[in-house]
């Protein structure tokens, strides 16, 4: 069934199809152009762009000239016309960095019509000597998206990004605290009044969500908190500058807006902090020296100093989130429910991240945990 007035349908093959009227035949039959995608919003965005081109023929004419231009020129245009209106600022700046640091130096000088698969494969072979497989997969995926857009705009007859051989990419197992490590760290957190780390350890919040947390987000009666915003550090002066600023915006995805039950002891500690500081409900719980939201980088550096003092290695803010997730699984919580608590886009993401258990968990199956003695 189509979304009303939008001509966008969900197909039986699991894809979304959007249809746009492009003209009529001599016999008066309506001609359509179809757009396909796995997500409704992707199809809607593409249809919006096509409709804008129909209303502005001059823009459509200018687009046709990109086929004779360089990939560097097209990537600049793609960033402004096809990425900037639809992605978050942090994502846009990530695209900028990938293009400026890798794609433009390696491929930017090629004419769009002269770019071939062999050129892309040569770039991959060069970059894999100094980049991790995960980073290289991300760069290749971005280039594939840029070239697919050029093909959809009829600038090139086909995308040259086909049959590209990439190094194998295996996801690292998440670093999870052992029971002994967690016990020592919690003791240190309490002694140094680092409630933010205890809150992260027992809620699974991302560090940006933790920094954006306000007292009004805590329901002291039901012992739940609401994650609805996130703190991010973005560049202020583009690629050429080093100045950055903190920005409070939306959470990572729409699924990241969620309510999370928290232990009663954590609720009471948050209540005590509010009473001792006489904070208003709209104040940030974890603040910087000026009363604004805490900087995620500051929390990370402080955690590094604490763990170094305890001689516990490999710990960062996401380690606390991983530990929360693993404890939920050990307590019998299903992947779907855990996905909702973590704010993942789907349970498949959660399974991919945590479909393994720590060595300590494996030992506990046979009563071999050192803490069991």
Coordinates of N, CA, C and O in Angstrom, one line a residue, residues 7-107:
X7 N 3.1 8.2 -3.5 CA 3.5 7.3 -4.5 C 4.7 6.4 -4.2 O 5.6 6.2 -5.0
X8 N 4.8 6.0 -2.9 CA 5.9 5.2 -2.4 C 5.2 3.9 -1.9 O 4.3 4.0 -1.0
X9 N 5.7 2.8 -2.4 CA 5.1 1.5 -2.0 C 6.1 0.6 -1.4 O 7.3 0.6 -1.7
X10 N 5.7 -0.3 -0.5 CA 6.5 -1.4 0.0 C 6.3 -2.6 -0.8 O 5.2 -3.1 -0.9
X11 N 7.3 -3.2 -1.4 CA 7.2 -4.3 -2.4 C 7.3 -5.6 -1.6 O 7.7 -5.7 -0.5
X12 N 6.8 -6.7 -2.3 CA 6.9 -8.0 -1.7 C 8.3 -8.5 -1.5 O 8.5 -9.4 -0.7
X13 N 9.2 -8.0 -2.3 CA 10.6 -8.4 -2.2 C 11.4 -7.7 -1.0 O 12.6 -7.9 -0.8
X14 N 10.6 -6.9 -0.2 CA 11.2 -6.3 1.0 C 11.8 -4.9 0.7 O 12.3 -4.3 1.6
X15 N 11.7 -4.4 -0.5 CA 12.2 -3.1 -0.9 C 11.1 -2.1 -1.0 O 9.9 -2.4 -1.1
X16 N 11.5 -0.8 -0.8 CA 10.5 0.3 -1.1 C 10.7 0.8 -2.5 O 11.8 0.9 -3.0
X17 N 9.6 1.1 -3.1 CA 9.7 1.7 -4.5 C 8.9 3.0 -4.6 O 7.8 3.1 -4.1
X18 N 9.6 4.0 -5.1 CA 9.0 5.3 -5.3 C 8.8 5.6 -6.8 O 9.7 5.3 -7.6
X19 N 7.7 6.1 -7.2 CA 7.4 6.3 -8.6 C 7.2 7.8 -8.8 O 6.5 8.5 -8.1
X20 N 7.8 8.3 -9.9 CA 7.8 9.7 -10.3 C 7.3 9.9 -11.7 O 7.8 9.2 -12.6
X21 N 6.3 10.7 -11.9 CA 5.8 10.9 -13.3 C 6.8 11.7 -14.1 O 7.2 12.8 -13.6
X22 N 7.3 11.2 -15.2 CA 8.3 12.0 -16.0 C 7.8 12.4 -17.4 O 8.5 13.1 -18.1
X23 N 6.5 12.0 -17.7 CA 6.0 12.5 -18.9 C 4.8 11.6 -19.4 O 4.3 10.7 -18.6
X24 N 4.4 11.7 -20.7 CA 3.4 10.9 -21.3 C 3.8 10.5 -22.7 O 4.6 11.2 -23.3
X25 N 3.3 9.4 -23.1 CA 3.5 8.9 -24.5 C 2.6 9.7 -25.4 O 1.7 10.5 -25.0
X26 N 2.8 9.5 -26.7 CA 1.9 10.1 -27.7 C 0.5 9.7 -27.6 O -0.4 10.5 -27.9
X27 N 0.2 8.5 -27.0 CA -1.1 8.1 -26.8 C -1.7 8.5 -25.5 O -2.8 8.1 -25.1
X28 N -0.9 9.3 -24.7 CA -1.4 9.8 -23.5 C -1.2 8.9 -22.3 O -1.6 9.2 -21.2
X29 N -0.4 7.8 -22.5 CA -0.1 6.9 -21.3 C 1.0 7.6 -20.5 O 2.0 8.1 -20.9
X30 N 0.8 7.5 -19.1 CA 1.7 8.1 -18.2 C 3.0 7.3 -18.1 O 3.0 6.1 -18.0
X31 N 4.2 8.0 -18.1 CA 5.5 7.4 -18.0 C 6.0 7.7 -16.6 O 5.9 8.8 -16.1
X32 N 6.5 6.6 -16.0 CA 7.1 6.7 -14.6 C 8.6 6.4 -14.6 O 9.1 5.7 -15.4
X33 N 9.2 7.0 -13.6 CA 10.6 6.5 -13.2 C 10.5 6.0 -11.8 O 10.0 6.6 -10.9
X34 N 11.1 4.8 -11.6 CA 11.0 4.2 -10.3 C 12.4 4.3 -9.6 O 13.4 4.2 -10.2
X35 N 12.3 4.5 -8.3 CA 13.4 4.6 -7.4 C 13.3 3.4 -6.4 O 12.2 3.3 -5.8
X36 N 14.3 2.7 -6.1 CA 14.2 1.6 -5.2 C 15.2 1.8 -4.0 O 16.3 2.4 -4.2
X37 N 14.8 1.3 -2.9 CA 15.7 1.4 -1.7 C 15.2 0.5 -0.6 O 14.0 0.0 -0.6
X38 N 16.1 0.2 0.4 CA 15.7 -0.7 1.5 C 15.0 0.1 2.6 O 14.5 -0.5 3.5
X39 N 15.0 1.4 2.5 CA 14.5 2.3 3.6 C 13.5 3.3 2.9 O 13.8 3.9 1.9
X40 N 12.4 3.5 3.6 CA 11.4 4.4 3.1 C 11.9 5.8 2.9 O 11.7 6.5 1.9
X41 N 12.7 6.2 4.0 CA 13.2 7.6 4.0 C 14.2 7.9 2.9 O 14.3 8.9 2.3
X42 N 15.0 6.8 2.5 CA 16.0 7.0 1.4 C 15.3 7.2 0.1 O 15.7 8.1 -0.7
X43 N 14.2 6.4 -0.1 CA 13.4 6.6 -1.4 C 12.8 7.9 -1.4 O 12.8 8.6 -2.4
X44 N 12.2 8.4 -0.3 CA 11.6 9.7 -0.2 C 12.5 10.8 -0.5 O 12.2 11.7 -1.3
X45 N 13.8 10.7 0.0 CA 14.8 11.8 -0.2 C 15.2 11.8 -1.7 O 15.3 12.9 -2.3
X46 N 15.3 10.7 -2.3 CA 15.7 10.7 -3.7 C 14.6 11.2 -4.6 O 14.8 12.0 -5.6
X47 N 13.3 10.9 -4.3 CA 12.2 11.4 -5.0 C 12.1 12.9 -4.9 O 11.8 13.7 -5.8
X48 N 12.4 13.4 -3.7 CA 12.4 14.9 -3.4 C 13.4 15.6 -4.3 O 13.1 16.6 -4.9
X49 N 14.6 15.0 -4.4 CA 15.6 15.6 -5.3 C 15.2 15.6 -6.8 O 15.4 16.6 -7.5
X50 N 14.6 14.5 -7.2 CA 14.2 14.4 -8.6 C 13.1 15.4 -8.9 O 13.1 16.0 -10.0
X51 N 12.2 15.6 -8.0 CA 11.1 16.5 -8.2 C 11.7 17.9 -8.3 O 11.2 18.8 -9.1
X52 N 12.7 18.2 -7.4 CA 13.3 19.6 -7.5 C 14.0 19.8 -8.8 O 14.0 20.9 -9.3
X53 N 14.6 18.8 -9.4 CA 15.2 18.9 -10.7 C 14.2 19.2 -11.8 O 14.5 19.9 -12.7
X54 N 13.0 18.5 -11.6 CA 12.0 18.7 -12.6 C 11.5 20.2 -12.6 O 11.2 20.8 -13.6
X55 N 11.4 20.7 -11.4 CA 11.0 22.1 -11.2 C 12.0 23.1 -11.6 O 11.7 24.3 -11.9
X56 N 13.3 22.7 -11.7 CA 14.4 23.6 -12.0 C 15.2 23.0 -13.1 O 16.2 22.4 -12.9
X57 N 14.8 23.1 -14.4 CA 15.5 22.5 -15.5 C 16.9 23.0 -15.7 O 17.8 22.2 -16.1
X58 N 17.2 24.2 -15.2 CA 18.6 24.7 -15.3 C 19.5 23.8 -14.5 O 20.7 23.5 -14.9
X59 N 19.1 23.4 -13.3 CA 19.8 22.6 -12.4 C 20.0 21.2 -13.0 O 21.1 20.6 -13.0
X60 N 19.0 20.7 -13.6 CA 19.1 19.4 -14.3 C 20.1 19.4 -15.4 O 20.9 18.5 -15.6
X61 N 20.1 20.6 -16.2 CA 21.0 20.7 -17.3 C 22.5 20.8 -16.8 O 23.4 20.2 -17.3
X62 N 22.6 21.5 -15.6 CA 24.0 21.6 -15.1 C 24.5 20.2 -14.6 O 25.7 19.9 -14.6
X63 N 23.6 19.4 -14.1 CA 24.0 18.1 -13.6 C 24.5 17.2 -14.7 O 25.4 16.4 -14.5
X64 N 23.9 17.3 -15.9 CA 24.4 16.5 -17.0 C 25.8 16.8 -17.4 O 26.5 16.0 -18.0
X65 N 26.3 18.0 -17.1 CA 27.7 18.3 -17.4 C 28.7 17.6 -16.5 O 29.9 17.6 -16.8
X66 N 28.3 17.1 -15.4 CA 29.2 16.5 -14.5 C 29.8 15.2 -15.1 O 30.9 14.8 -14.7
X67 N 29.2 14.6 -16.1 CA 29.8 13.4 -16.7 C 31.1 13.7 -17.3 O 31.9 12.8 -17.5
X68 N 31.4 14.9 -17.8 CA 32.6 15.3 -18.4 C 33.6 15.9 -17.4 O 34.8 16.2 -17.8
X69 N 33.2 16.0 -16.1 CA 34.1 16.6 -15.1 C 34.9 15.5 -14.4 O 34.8 14.3 -14.7
X70 N 35.6 16.0 -13.4 CA 36.4 15.0 -12.6 C 35.7 14.5 -11.5 O 34.7 15.0 -11.0
X71 N 36.1 13.4 -10.9 CA 35.5 12.8 -9.8 C 35.6 13.7 -8.6 O 34.7 13.8 -7.8
X72 N 36.7 14.5 -8.5 CA 36.9 15.5 -7.4 C 35.8 16.5 -7.4 O 35.2 16.8 -6.4
X73 N 35.4 17.0 -8.6 CA 34.3 18.0 -8.7 C 33.0 17.4 -8.4 O 32.2 18.0 -7.7
X74 N 32.8 16.1 -8.8 CA 31.5 15.5 -8.5 C 31.3 15.2 -7.0 O 30.3 15.4 -6.4
X75 N 32.4 14.8 -6.4 CA 32.4 14.5 -4.9 C 32.0 15.8 -4.2 O 31.3 15.7 -3.2
X76 N 32.6 16.9 -4.6 CA 32.2 18.2 -3.9 C 30.7 18.5 -4.1 O 30.1 18.9 -3.1
X77 N 30.2 18.3 -5.3 CA 28.8 18.5 -5.5 C 27.9 17.5 -4.8 O 26.9 17.9 -4.2
X78 N 28.4 16.3 -4.7 CA 27.6 15.3 -4.0 C 27.5 15.6 -2.5 O 26.4 15.5 -1.9
X79 N 28.6 16.1 -2.0 CA 28.6 16.4 -0.5 C 27.5 17.5 -0.2 O 26.8 17.4 0.7
X80 N 27.5 18.5 -1.1 CA 26.6 19.7 -0.8 C 25.2 19.4 -1.2 O 24.2 19.8 -0.5
X81 N 24.9 18.7 -2.3 CA 23.6 18.5 -2.8 C 22.9 17.2 -2.3 O 21.7 17.2 -2.1
X82 N 23.7 16.1 -2.1 CA 23.1 14.9 -1.8 C 23.4 14.4 -0.3 O 22.7 13.5 0.1
X83 N 24.4 14.9 0.3 CA 24.7 14.5 1.7 C 24.3 15.5 2.7 O 23.6 15.2 3.7
X84 N 24.7 16.8 2.6 CA 24.5 17.8 3.6 C 23.0 17.9 4.0 O 22.7 18.1 5.2
X85 N 22.0 17.9 3.0 CA 20.7 18.1 3.5 C 20.1 16.9 4.2 O 19.0 17.1 4.9
X86 N 20.7 15.8 4.2 CA 20.1 14.6 4.8 C 20.8 13.9 5.9 O 20.3 12.9 6.5
X87 N 22.0 14.3 6.2 CA 22.8 13.6 7.2 C 23.2 14.5 8.3 O 23.1 15.8 8.2
X88 N 23.5 14.0 9.5 CA 23.9 14.8 10.6 C 25.3 15.5 10.3 O 26.0 15.0 9.5
X89 N 25.5 16.6 11.0 CA 26.8 17.3 10.8 C 28.0 16.5 11.1 O 29.0 16.6 10.3
X90 N 28.0 15.6 12.1 CA 29.1 14.8 12.3 C 29.3 13.8 11.2 O 30.5 13.5 10.8
X91 N 28.3 13.2 10.6 CA 28.4 12.3 9.5 C 28.9 13.1 8.3 O 29.8 12.6 7.5
X92 N 28.4 14.3 8.1 CA 28.9 15.1 6.9 C 30.4 15.3 7.0 O 31.1 15.2 6.1
X93 N 30.9 15.7 8.2 CA 32.3 16.0 8.4 C 33.1 14.7 8.3 O 34.3 14.7 7.8
X94 N 32.6 13.5 8.6 CA 33.2 12.3 8.4 C 33.4 12.0 6.9 O 34.5 11.6 6.4
X95 N 32.4 12.3 6.1 CA 32.4 12.1 4.7 C 33.5 13.1 4.1 O 34.3 12.7 3.2
X96 N 33.5 14.3 4.6 CA 34.6 15.3 4.2 C 36.0 14.8 4.4 O 36.8 14.8 3.5
X97 N 36.2 14.2 5.6 CA 37.6 13.7 5.9 C 38.0 12.6 5.0 O 39.1 12.5 4.5
X98 N 37.0 11.6 4.8 CA 37.3 10.5 3.9 C 37.7 11.0 2.5 O 38.6 10.5 1.9
X99 N 36.9 11.9 2.0 CA 37.1 12.4 0.6 C 38.4 13.1 0.5 O 39.3 12.9 -0.4
X100 N 38.7 14.0 1.5 CA 39.9 14.9 1.5 C 41.2 14.1 1.7 O 42.2 14.3 1.0
X101 N 41.1 13.1 2.6 CA 42.3 12.4 3.0 C 42.6 11.2 2.1 O 43.8 10.8 2.0
X102 N 41.6 10.6 1.5 CA 41.8 9.4 0.8 C 41.3 9.4 -0.7 O 42.1 9.1 -1.6
X103 N 40.1 9.7 -0.9 CA 39.5 9.5 -2.2 C 40.0 10.6 -3.2 O 40.4 10.3 -4.3
X104 N 40.1 11.8 -2.8 CA 40.6 12.9 -3.7 C 42.0 12.7 -4.1 O 42.4 12.8 -5.3
X105 N 43.0 12.4 -3.1 CA 44.4 12.2 -3.6 C 44.5 11.0 -4.5 O 45.4 11.0 -5.4
X106 N 43.7 10.0 -4.3 CA 43.9 8.7 -5.0 C 43.2 8.7 -6.4 O 43.7 8.3 -7.4
X107 N 42.0 9.3 -6.4 CA 41.1 9.2 -7.6 C 40.6 10.5 -8.1 O 40.0 10.5 -9.2

